[in-house]
mmCIF file of C-alpha atoms in Angstrom:
data_model
loop_
_atom_site.group_PDB
_atom_site.id
_atom_site.type_symbol
_atom_site.label_atom_id
_atom_site.label_comp_id
_atom_site.label_asym_id
_atom_site.label_seq_id
_atom_site.Cartn_x
_atom_site.Cartn_y
_atom_site.Cartn_z
ATOM 1 C CA UNK A 1 118.792 95.249 -37.882
ATOM 2 C CA UNK A 2 118.592 98.581 -36.058
ATOM 3 C CA UNK A 3 115.789 98.748 -33.503
ATOM 4 C CA UNK A 4 114.065 101.490 -31.535
ATOM 5 C CA UNK A 5 111.956 100.064 -28.735
ATOM 6 C CA UNK A 6 109.125 102.568 -28.553
ATOM 7 C CA UNK A 7 107.330 101.017 -25.567
ATOM 8 C CA UNK A 8 109.058 99.976 -22.359
ATOM 9 C CA UNK A 9 108.544 100.645 -18.655
ATOM 10 C CA UNK A 10 110.688 101.354 -15.625
ATOM 11 C CA UNK A 11 111.339 98.136 -13.714
ATOM 12 C CA UNK A 12 114.162 99.207 -11.443
ATOM 13 C CA UNK A 13 117.302 101.300 -11.791
ATOM 14 C CA UNK A 14 119.577 98.296 -12.285
ATOM 15 C CA UNK A 15 117.570 96.722 -15.096
ATOM 16 C CA UNK A 16 119.512 98.518 -17.820
ATOM 17 C CA UNK A 17 122.850 97.178 -16.623
ATOM 18 C CA UNK A 18 121.415 93.720 -16.032
ATOM 19 C CA UNK A 19 119.878 93.488 -19.495
ATOM 20 C CA UNK A 20 122.177 95.675 -21.594
ATOM 21 C CA UNK A 21 123.918 92.716 -23.254
ATOM 22 C CA UNK A 22 120.575 91.136 -24.149
ATOM 23 C CA UNK A 23 119.150 94.400 -25.466
ATOM 24 C CA UNK A 24 122.277 95.002 -27.532
ATOM 25 C CA UNK A 25 121.902 91.505 -29.006
ATOM 26 C CA UNK A 26 118.319 92.385 -29.986
ATOM 27 C CA UNK A 27 119.541 95.491 -31.778
ATOM 28 C CA UNK A 28 118.054 98.102 -29.461
ATOM 29 C CA UNK A 29 119.625 101.479 -30.167
ATOM 30 C CA UNK A 30 117.112 103.518 -28.170
ATOM 31 C CA UNK A 31 114.456 102.617 -25.604
ATOM 32 C CA UNK A 32 111.446 104.818 -24.854
ATOM 33 C CA UNK A 33 110.803 104.397 -21.136
ATOM 34 C CA UNK A 34 107.791 105.480 -19.074
ATOM 35 C CA UNK A 35 106.204 105.253 -15.593
ATOM 36 C CA UNK A 36 107.987 106.434 -12.488
ATOM 37 C CA UNK A 37 108.648 109.856 -13.999
ATOM 38 C CA UNK A 38 111.519 110.845 -11.725
ATOM 39 C CA UNK A 39 113.224 107.453 -12.007
ATOM 40 C CA UNK A 40 112.841 107.424 -15.782
ATOM 41 C CA UNK A 41 114.360 110.896 -16.059
ATOM 42 C CA UNK A 42 117.286 109.872 -13.859
ATOM 43 C CA UNK A 43 117.937 106.842 -16.070
ATOM 44 C CA UNK A 44 117.832 109.021 -19.175
ATOM 45 C CA UNK A 45 120.445 111.305 -17.629
ATOM 46 C CA UNK A 46 122.541 108.250 -16.815
ATOM 47 C CA UNK A 47 122.167 106.807 -20.342
ATOM 48 C CA UNK A 48 121.774 109.839 -22.622
ATOM 49 C CA UNK A 49 120.559 109.034 -26.115
ATOM 50 C CA UNK A 50 119.875 105.422 -25.169
ATOM 51 C CA UNK A 51 117.035 105.823 -22.667
ATOM 52 C CA UNK A 52 114.433 108.280 -23.976
ATOM 53 C CA UNK A 53 112.193 109.438 -21.115
ATOM 54 C CA UNK A 54 108.418 109.598 -21.657
ATOM 55 C CA UNK A 55 106.336 111.457 -19.118
ATOM 56 C CA UNK A 56 103.345 109.584 -17.667
ATOM 57 C CA UNK A 57 100.715 112.319 -18.002
ATOM 58 C CA UNK A 58 97.382 112.346 -16.181
ATOM 59 C CA UNK A 59 95.072 113.757 -18.854
ATOM 60 C CA UNK A 60 92.406 114.580 -16.300
ATOM 61 C CA UNK A 61 94.693 116.717 -14.138
ATOM 62 C CA UNK A 62 97.163 118.184 -16.638
ATOM 63 C CA UNK A 63 97.212 121.727 -17.988
ATOM 64 C CA UNK A 64 98.741 122.697 -21.335
ATOM 65 C CA UNK A 65 101.478 124.697 -19.594
ATOM 66 C CA UNK A 66 102.574 121.517 -17.804
ATOM 67 C CA UNK A 67 103.909 120.187 -21.107
ATOM 68 C CA UNK A 68 106.357 123.086 -21.365
ATOM 69 C CA UNK A 69 107.795 122.202 -17.975
ATOM 70 C CA UNK A 70 107.909 118.510 -18.869
ATOM 71 C CA UNK A 71 109.821 119.215 -22.063
ATOM 72 C CA UNK A 72 112.190 121.665 -20.359
ATOM 73 C CA UNK A 73 113.047 119.000 -17.796
ATOM 74 C CA UNK A 74 114.189 116.686 -20.572
ATOM 75 C CA UNK A 75 111.228 114.429 -21.312
ATOM 76 C CA UNK A 76 110.920 113.731 -25.034
ATOM 77 C CA UNK A 77 107.334 112.456 -25.159
ATOM 78 C CA UNK A 78 104.158 111.565 -23.298
ATOM 79 C CA UNK A 79 102.613 108.304 -22.099
ATOM 80 C CA UNK A 80 98.803 108.368 -21.913
ATOM 81 C CA UNK A 81 96.695 105.657 -20.277
ATOM 82 C CA UNK A 82 93.348 105.180 -18.514
ATOM 83 C CA UNK A 83 91.654 108.601 -18.721
ATOM 84 C CA UNK A 84 88.235 109.178 -17.175
ATOM 85 C CA UNK A 85 86.834 110.209 -20.558
ATOM 86 C CA UNK A 86 87.465 108.950 -24.100
ATOM 87 C CA UNK A 87 90.866 110.010 -25.416
ATOM 88 C CA UNK A 88 89.162 112.099 -28.115
ATOM 89 C CA UNK A 89 87.023 114.074 -25.660
ATOM 90 C CA UNK A 90 87.274 117.785 -26.370
ATOM 91 C CA UNK A 91 88.319 118.524 -22.791
ATOM 92 C CA UNK A 92 91.732 117.047 -23.680
ATOM 93 C CA UNK A 93 92.169 118.987 -26.918
ATOM 94 C CA UNK A 94 94.237 121.798 -25.389
ATOM 95 C CA UNK A 95 96.741 119.176 -24.210
ATOM 96 C CA UNK A 96 97.014 117.679 -27.691
ATOM 97 C CA UNK A 97 97.257 121.126 -29.238
ATOM 98 C CA UNK A 98 100.190 122.062 -27.000
ATOM 99 C CA UNK A 99 101.882 118.707 -27.578
ATOM 100 C CA UNK A 100 101.581 119.311 -31.310
ATOM 101 C CA UNK A 101 103.068 122.792 -30.952
ATOM 102 C CA UNK A 102 105.972 121.424 -28.902
ATOM 103 C CA UNK A 103 106.399 118.456 -31.283
ATOM 104 C CA UNK A 104 106.115 116.031 -28.380
ATOM 105 C CA UNK A 105 105.024 112.541 -29.513
ATOM 106 C CA UNK A 106 102.716 110.343 -27.450
ATOM 107 C CA UNK A 107 102.515 106.635 -26.677
ATOM 108 C CA UNK A 108 98.837 105.885 -26.039
ATOM 109 C CA UNK A 109 97.477 102.700 -24.481
ATOM 110 C CA UNK A 110 94.631 101.256 -26.562
ATOM 111 C CA UNK A 111 92.357 98.296 -25.939
ATOM 112 C CA UNK A 112 91.949 96.130 -22.878
ATOM 113 C CA UNK A 113 93.582 97.432 -19.715
ATOM 114 C CA UNK A 114 94.173 94.716 -17.134
ATOM 115 C CA UNK A 115 91.879 94.844 -14.135
ATOM 116 C CA UNK A 116 94.934 94.809 -11.896
ATOM 117 C CA UNK A 117 96.027 98.239 -13.140
ATOM 118 C CA UNK A 118 92.826 99.523 -14.677
ATOM 119 C CA UNK A 119 90.039 98.666 -12.274
ATOM 120 C CA UNK A 120 87.417 101.386 -12.482
ATOM 121 C CA UNK A 121 88.545 102.533 -15.951
ATOM 122 C CA UNK A 122 85.846 102.594 -18.611
ATOM 123 C CA UNK A 123 87.454 100.345 -21.198
ATOM 124 C CA UNK A 124 85.499 101.853 -24.094
ATOM 125 C CA UNK A 125 87.425 105.097 -23.549
ATOM 126 C CA UNK A 126 90.520 103.314 -24.864
ATOM 127 C CA UNK A 127 89.280 102.499 -28.364
ATOM 128 C CA UNK A 128 91.789 103.118 -31.211
ATOM 129 C CA UNK A 129 89.088 105.038 -33.082
ATOM 130 C CA UNK A 130 89.846 107.881 -30.669
ATOM 131 C CA UNK A 131 93.201 108.291 -32.386
ATOM 132 C CA UNK A 132 91.476 108.839 -35.748
ATOM 133 C CA UNK A 133 89.412 111.634 -34.228
ATOM 134 C CA UNK A 134 92.443 113.201 -32.549
ATOM 135 C CA UNK A 135 94.447 113.025 -35.785
ATOM 136 C CA UNK A 136 91.676 114.778 -37.707
ATOM 137 C CA UNK A 137 91.991 117.794 -35.391
ATOM 138 C CA UNK A 138 95.754 117.591 -34.769
ATOM 139 C CA UNK A 139 97.418 116.143 -37.888
ATOM 140 C CA UNK A 140 100.934 116.921 -36.650
ATOM 141 C CA UNK A 141 100.502 115.334 -33.218
ATOM 142 C CA UNK A 142 102.482 112.105 -33.640
ATOM 143 C CA UNK A 143 100.907 109.094 -31.900
ATOM 144 C CA UNK A 144 101.791 105.445 -31.378
ATOM 145 C CA UNK A 145 98.896 103.323 -30.181
ATOM 146 C CA UNK A 146 99.948 100.421 -27.992
ATOM 147 C CA UNK A 147 98.954 96.762 -28.386
ATOM 148 C CA UNK A 148 97.396 97.151 -31.867
ATOM 149 C CA UNK A 149 94.209 98.072 -30.053
ATOM 150 C CA UNK A 150 93.958 94.621 -28.429
ATOM 151 C CA UNK A 151 90.319 93.594 -29.011
ATOM 152 C CA UNK A 152 89.880 96.456 -31.491
ATOM 153 C CA UNK A 153 92.644 95.499 -33.910
ATOM 154 C CA UNK A 154 90.557 96.338 -36.994
ATOM 155 C CA UNK A 155 90.081 99.862 -35.676
ATOM 156 C CA UNK A 156 93.830 100.134 -35.110
ATOM 157 C CA UNK A 157 94.624 99.070 -38.676
ATOM 158 C CA UNK A 158 92.069 101.546 -40.003
ATOM 159 C CA UNK A 159 93.673 104.314 -37.928
ATOM 160 C CA UNK A 160 97.113 103.492 -39.368
ATOM 161 C CA UNK A 161 95.665 103.385 -42.868
ATOM 162 C CA UNK A 162 93.907 106.738 -42.680
ATOM 163 C CA UNK A 163 96.210 108.822 -40.474
ATOM 164 C CA UNK A 164 99.756 109.740 -41.465
ATOM 165 C CA UNK A 165 100.592 110.623 -37.861
ATOM 166 C CA UNK A 166 99.433 107.324 -36.298
ATOM 167 C CA UNK A 167 101.390 104.081 -35.839
ATOM 168 C CA UNK A 168 100.776 101.028 -33.645
ATOM 169 C CA UNK A 169 102.938 98.523 -31.787
ATOM 170 C CA UNK A 170 102.053 94.852 -31.287
ATOM 171 C CA UNK A 171 103.105 94.380 -27.671
ATOM 172 C CA UNK A 172 101.059 92.848 -24.891
ATOM 173 C CA UNK A 173 99.414 89.524 -24.241
ATOM 174 C CA UNK A 174 96.329 89.620 -26.479
ATOM 175 C CA UNK A 175 97.795 90.132 -29.944
ATOM 176 C CA UNK A 176 100.649 87.695 -29.414
ATOM 177 C CA UNK A 177 98.221 84.791 -28.931
ATOM 178 C CA UNK A 178 96.585 85.002 -32.352
ATOM 179 C CA UNK A 179 97.552 82.569 -35.167
ATOM 180 C CA UNK A 180 99.086 83.431 -38.518
ATOM 181 C CA UNK A 181 95.734 83.005 -40.290
ATOM 182 C CA UNK A 182 94.243 85.777 -38.175
ATOM 183 C CA UNK A 183 97.063 88.189 -39.014
ATOM 184 C CA UNK A 184 96.730 87.376 -42.705
ATOM 185 C CA UNK A 185 93.024 88.144 -42.501
ATOM 186 C CA UNK A 186 93.771 91.414 -40.701
ATOM 187 C CA UNK A 187 96.363 92.669 -43.188
ATOM 188 C CA UNK A 188 95.286 91.065 -46.469
ATOM 189 C CA UNK A 189 93.450 93.132 -49.061
ATOM 190 C CA UNK A 190 91.981 92.804 -52.563
ATOM 191 C CA UNK A 191 91.319 95.462 -55.172
ATOM 192 C CA UNK A 192 88.124 97.423 -54.693
ATOM 193 C CA UNK A 193 85.012 95.334 -55.449
ATOM 194 C CA UNK A 194 87.126 92.268 -56.311
ATOM 195 C CA UNK A 195 85.899 90.008 -53.540
ATOM 196 C CA UNK A 196 86.858 86.834 -55.428
ATOM 197 C CA UNK A 197 90.407 87.978 -56.011
ATOM 198 C CA UNK A 198 93.201 86.154 -54.222
ATOM 199 C CA UNK A 199 94.088 88.463 -51.329
ATOM 200 C CA UNK A 200 97.607 89.735 -50.677
ATOM 201 C CA UNK A 201 99.186 91.102 -47.555
ATOM 202 C CA UNK A 202 99.166 94.897 -47.804
ATOM 203 C CA UNK A 203 102.740 95.830 -46.978
ATOM 204 C CA UNK A 204 101.709 99.453 -46.736
ATOM 205 C CA UNK A 205 99.613 98.557 -43.702
ATOM 206 C CA UNK A 206 102.268 96.305 -42.198
ATOM 207 C CA UNK A 207 104.711 99.136 -42.788
ATOM 208 C CA UNK A 208 102.830 101.404 -40.348
ATOM 209 C CA UNK A 209 103.680 99.177 -37.379
ATOM 210 C CA UNK A 210 106.443 99.969 -34.901
ATOM 211 C CA UNK A 211 108.351 97.770 -32.500
ATOM 212 C CA UNK A 212 107.472 97.959 -28.833
ATOM 213 C CA UNK A 213 108.234 95.313 -26.244
ATOM 214 C CA UNK A 214 106.151 96.526 -23.265
ATOM 215 C CA UNK A 215 109.169 95.038 -21.428
ATOM 216 C CA UNK A 216 108.833 91.269 -22.051
ATOM 217 C CA UNK A 217 112.036 90.553 -23.947
ATOM 218 C CA UNK A 218 110.442 87.679 -25.864
ATOM 219 C CA UNK A 219 108.275 90.178 -27.773
ATOM 220 C CA UNK A 220 111.053 90.297 -30.365
ATOM 221 C CA UNK A 221 110.500 86.574 -30.993
ATOM 222 C CA UNK A 222 106.882 87.330 -31.856
ATOM 223 C CA UNK A 223 107.805 90.164 -34.228
ATOM 224 C CA UNK A 224 110.328 87.974 -36.025
ATOM 225 C CA UNK A 225 107.794 85.170 -36.364
ATOM 226 C CA UNK A 226 105.209 87.645 -37.675
ATOM 227 C CA UNK A 227 107.648 88.976 -40.267
ATOM 228 C CA UNK A 228 108.582 85.480 -41.428
ATOM 229 C CA UNK A 229 105.071 84.082 -41.753
ATOM 230 C CA UNK A 230 103.798 87.161 -43.638
ATOM 231 C CA UNK A 231 106.994 87.241 -45.746
ATOM 232 C CA UNK A 232 107.622 90.907 -44.953
ATOM 233 C CA UNK A 233 110.462 92.332 -47.099
ATOM 234 C CA UNK A 234 113.577 93.683 -45.409
ATOM 235 C CA UNK A 235 112.765 97.260 -46.444
ATOM 236 C CA UNK A 236 109.374 97.084 -44.707
ATOM 237 C CA UNK A 237 110.929 95.465 -41.652
ATOM 238 C CA UNK A 238 113.350 98.368 -41.425
ATOM 239 C CA UNK A 239 110.399 100.752 -41.277
ATOM 240 C CA UNK A 240 108.779 98.719 -38.504
ATOM 241 C CA UNK A 241 111.886 98.257 -36.388
ATOM 242 C CA UNK A 242 113.465 101.684 -36.824
ATOM 243 C CA UNK A 243 112.296 104.204 -39.433
ATOM 244 C CA UNK A 244 108.714 104.686 -38.198
ATOM 245 C CA UNK A 245 109.801 105.177 -34.600
ATOM 246 C CA UNK A 246 112.456 107.608 -35.778
ATOM 247 C CA UNK A 247 109.767 109.636 -37.585
ATOM 248 C CA UNK A 248 107.467 109.448 -34.555
ATOM 249 C CA UNK A 249 110.267 110.745 -32.310
ATOM 250 C CA UNK A 250 111.249 113.428 -34.795
ATOM 251 C CA UNK A 251 114.855 112.233 -35.026
ATOM 252 C CA UNK A 252 117.123 113.715 -37.666
ATOM 253 C CA UNK A 253 118.116 110.301 -39.028
#
């Protein structure tokens, strides 16, 4: 199956060569890479079309005109994490407006941010509900929320359900520790008012997920297990592993 990895980070210039055989075996056709902006851009120039560079943008310091320079330098999208204010704060709207105009997608961290990297960050600023608010003002600003919102997974699923321009990946340590019964509860639905009806997994909701590893290569094992236990059809899996990320990136195929 074809795979776009929409969430990976720079871990050294030699990592691509060291892991290329493994990544090829996992089906990766493109990898969206962020952090270490200059290093990421250099890798993208070294591996054109394979490494897609995402610019780590400081929302609290950035100006809308900065996005033009970022795009002109070759970055294809933005990585947003740990702002001082909630993602949906109006002070950031001019950034989102310009990103929408430039058709630059964003990968947005949602949910718990480890104290090692996020000490001093107000965790409530990272709620997935922010993405619903942003989408209501900027319906063409394409967003992937990372980690299925971690502790706010219900909010993440609601965001995917209500917003055409919002998808979520299931990377990270929190989501991958939950049992199959929890995922069934999260994605199962009944017809309106039919609380006694036998629930079924809503493949429309599952079909708004995207694949992102956040670098641990065993994340693919989790996705495959998730697909098997929820009996996700091949056509829906194709959306999760490739088609949704392709739409998010604005690729022709």
